[in-house]
Amino acid sequence: MNASPRLITADDLRDLARDLLVAAGAPAGTAVTVAASLVEADLAGHGSHGVRRLTPYLDRIEAGVIVPDARPEVISRRGATAVVSGRRGFGQAAAWLAAGEAARLAREHGTGVVAIRECNHVGRLGEYAESLAARGLIAQVVGNADPTVAPYGGRRRMLGTNPMAWAVPRAGGAAVVMDWATAAMAEGKLGLLRGTGSPAPEGVLVDPGGRPSTDPDDFYRGGALLPFGGHKGYGLSVLIELVGGLLTGTGTACSPEYDGTFGTVISAVDIAAFVPLESYIAQVETFCEALRASGPGVVVPGEPETEARTARLKEGIPVPAPVWAELAALASRLGVPWPDTPPGGG
């Protein structure tokens, strides 16, 4: 459990993830897209949405949940809105198509809203929000997921972790970005704690009997995550169910109609439709500088990811030993050549 992480370059990790996906039946282009998305999450310091997702993805391919060679498609357009079908393929491919469509609609109409149906897990929502911010757009992304979270005051799994992301452009292609689950902890982060034998913080989960717990295994035995911020996170989660779940036809997580996918809605706003973009970004920078100057511990949202990305591109991505072992098992199962440098190597 305490073995050192494996340091690996972003390029090598992308290549490994791509090869595993191709061996599992994904077309080369789709494999490149998904691998790049997973490694981007690891670069940003969010290993919960990084290459550790390969094992559940490939398990879902074998179970028929993910159709690896499916290609997403825009199936309807109306004014500033569109609907994308992910065809139950990889969610990243569908989300990138939807993000591009949202940007196009925003340029044409001032705003664009795209709902994705038949969509599997899309990875880290902040990735798509950041990409839209880099185009001079304000972005919001929401998604509902399978039931793992108890409502405020409850004990049963009724809501998804239901993440949301916002991004606003900054100078130099950076962004002010927030990407968070409405659960007190994303399931992927809980899984990382479980893999290293670490406890969860208090207030994150309850055991199968509804009692507070800090043992990640209690969640996987049938317990539930809790919403962040009590009734506030719960309220946000409810709204994401009603937007992400119902606008996409996915259904709310606890309803009999829920289809088991990830109901995602991507919205983009063209800043230039309201105020000059250059002036807006200059005011964003002034505001961010004022925030940082207000105290030595103040960090602007999005800066930790930028710092992590810079460091990891230079030094390598630390892949936890349990995740590295899972990837090795996948490679053996699929007949993919495996790097012979041991965990902890450079």
Coordinates of N, CA and C in Angstrom, one line a residue, residues 50 105-106 132 154 158 185 237 305 336:
G50 N -8.3 10.3 -13.9 CA -7.2 10.0 -14.8 C -7.2 8.6 -15.3
L105 N -22.5 27.5 -31.7 CA -23.8 28.2 -31.5 C -23.6 29.5 -30.7
A106 N -22.7 29.5 -29.8 CA -22.5 30.8 -29.1 C -22.0 31.9 -30.0
L132 N -13.5 25.8 -23.7 CA -14.4 26.9 -24.2 C -13.9 28.2 -23.7
G154 N -30.9 12.2 4.6 CA -31.3 10.9 4.3 C -30.1 9.9 4.4
M158 N -29.7 8.1 -3.6 CA -30.8 8.7 -4.4 C -30.2 9.6 -5.5
M185 N -17.3 14.2 -1.6 CA -16.1 13.7 -2.3 C -16.5 13.0 -3.5
S237 N -27.3 19.5 -6.3 CA -27.4 18.1 -6.9 C -28.8 17.9 -7.5
E305 N -4.4 23.7 -10.8 CA -4.3 22.8 -11.9 C -3.2 23.3 -12.9
V336 N -0.9 -6.2 -24.4 CA -0.3 -4.9 -24.7 C 1.1 -4.9 -24.1

